[in-house]
Amino acid sequence: MALAIGLVRPFAQPQANALQTLGFASLALAAVGFRYHNGLSSLALALPFVLLMAQVFRPDSREAVALRMQQELQEKMPLDGPVELCADEVHFI
């Protein structure tokens, strides 16, 4: 299932795709950890939270910024004359 979600990418936000793919992969890892009684199940529990914490510092994807810029450009396109587009990139770290 993780492979299918990773290949199809059904969500518009890449962060959601990565989180769901890692969630299914962690579920498979937890199953292996429970079968062999080792520490993989604890690791599988922590992996989605580690990814989530990494995504907190980059909340916006480049695809989302490009989509917003395209929508703003389409709103200004009917006007005759020059089109001005402003883009800001914000980093929390």
Short mmCIF file of C-alpha atoms in Angstrom, two decimals:
data_model
loop_
_atom_site.label_atom_id
_atom_site.label_comp_id
_atom_site.label_asym_id
_atom_site.label_seq_id
_atom_site.Cartn_x
_atom_site.Cartn_y
_atom_site.Cartn_z
CA MET A 1 0.00 0.00 0.00
CA ALA A 2 2.86 2.37 0.75
CA LEU A 3 4.29 1.75 -2.70
CA ALA A 4 0.91 2.41 -4.36
CA ILE A 5 0.40 5.68 -2.47
CA GLY A 6 3.99 6.71 -3.16
CA LEU A 7 3.61 6.14 -6.89
CA VAL A 8 0.09 7.52 -7.38
CA ARG A 9 0.43 10.58 -5.11
CA PRO A 10 -3.31 11.22 -4.69
CA PHE A 11 -3.04 14.38 -2.59
CA ALA A 12 -2.33 17.86 -3.93
CA GLN A 13 0.12 18.57 -1.11
CA PRO A 14 3.37 16.58 -1.35
CA GLN A 15 3.68 16.68 2.44
CA ALA A 16 0.45 14.66 2.80
CA ASN A 17 1.68 12.14 0.23
CA ALA A 18 4.99 11.68 2.05
CA LEU A 19 3.31 11.38 5.43
CA GLN A 20 0.79 8.78 4.25
CA THR A 21 3.45 6.77 2.42
CA LEU A 22 5.67 6.75 5.49
CA GLY A 23 2.66 5.84 7.65
CA PHE A 24 1.96 2.72 5.61
CA ALA A 25 5.66 1.83 5.47
CA SER A 26 5.86 2.26 9.27
CA LEU A 27 2.86 -0.03 9.66
CA ALA A 28 4.67 -2.72 7.68
CA LEU A 29 7.83 -2.13 9.72
CA ALA A 30 5.85 -2.44 12.95
CA ALA A 31 4.39 -5.75 11.78
CA VAL A 32 7.90 -7.10 11.18
CA GLY A 33 8.98 -5.75 14.58
CA PHE A 34 6.10 -7.47 16.36
CA ARG A 35 6.82 -10.73 14.54
CA TYR A 36 10.49 -10.89 15.52
CA HIS A 37 10.15 -9.09 18.88
CA ASN A 38 12.83 -6.49 18.29
CA GLY A 39 12.95 -2.69 18.43
CA LEU A 40 11.55 -2.10 14.95
CA SER A 41 8.05 -1.52 16.31
CA SER A 42 9.29 1.40 18.45
CA LEU A 43 11.15 2.84 15.49
CA ALA A 44 8.04 2.47 13.33
CA LEU A 45 6.03 4.41 15.89
CA ALA A 46 8.54 7.28 15.95
CA LEU A 47 9.16 7.63 12.18
CA PRO A 48 5.93 9.49 11.25
CA PHE A 49 6.50 11.94 14.11
CA VAL A 50 10.07 12.59 12.96
CA LEU A 51 8.82 13.29 9.43
CA LEU A 52 6.07 15.52 10.79
CA MET A 53 8.58 17.54 12.81
CA ALA A 54 10.76 17.91 9.71
CA GLN A 55 7.75 19.15 7.72
CA VAL A 56 6.90 21.75 10.35
CA PHE A 57 9.92 23.78 9.32
CA ARG A 58 8.96 23.69 5.61
CA PRO A 59 5.15 24.01 5.67
CA ASP A 60 4.80 25.13 2.07
CA SER A 61 5.87 23.12 -0.92
CA ARG A 62 7.18 24.54 -4.16
CA GLU A 63 4.15 23.12 -5.95
CA ALA A 64 1.78 25.07 -3.69
CA VAL A 65 3.74 28.30 -4.24
CA ALA A 66 3.66 27.76 -8.01
CA LEU A 67 -0.09 27.10 -7.91
CA ARG A 68 -0.75 30.30 -5.94
CA MET A 69 1.44 32.29 -8.34
CA GLN A 70 -0.45 30.85 -11.31
CA GLN A 71 -3.82 31.73 -9.75
CA GLU A 72 -2.65 35.26 -9.03
CA LEU A 73 -1.39 35.61 -12.58
CA GLN A 74 -4.70 34.38 -14.01
CA GLU A 75 -6.55 37.01 -11.99
CA LYS A 76 -4.31 39.77 -13.38
CA MET A 77 -4.15 38.45 -16.95
CA PRO A 78 -7.36 40.08 -18.30
CA LEU A 79 -5.88 43.50 -17.58
CA ASP A 80 -4.17 45.23 -20.49
CA GLY A 81 -0.63 46.19 -19.65
CA PRO A 82 2.23 44.79 -17.64
CA VAL A 83 1.65 42.05 -15.09
CA GLU A 84 3.49 42.27 -11.79
CA LEU A 85 3.98 39.14 -9.74
CA CYS A 86 5.52 39.07 -6.27
CA ALA A 87 6.82 35.92 -4.57
CA ASP A 88 8.30 35.56 -1.11
CA GLU A 89 10.00 32.50 0.31
CA VAL A 90 9.79 32.07 4.07
CA HIS A 91 12.10 29.82 6.11
CA PHE A 92 11.57 29.17 9.80
CA ILE A 93 15.15 28.08 10.36
#
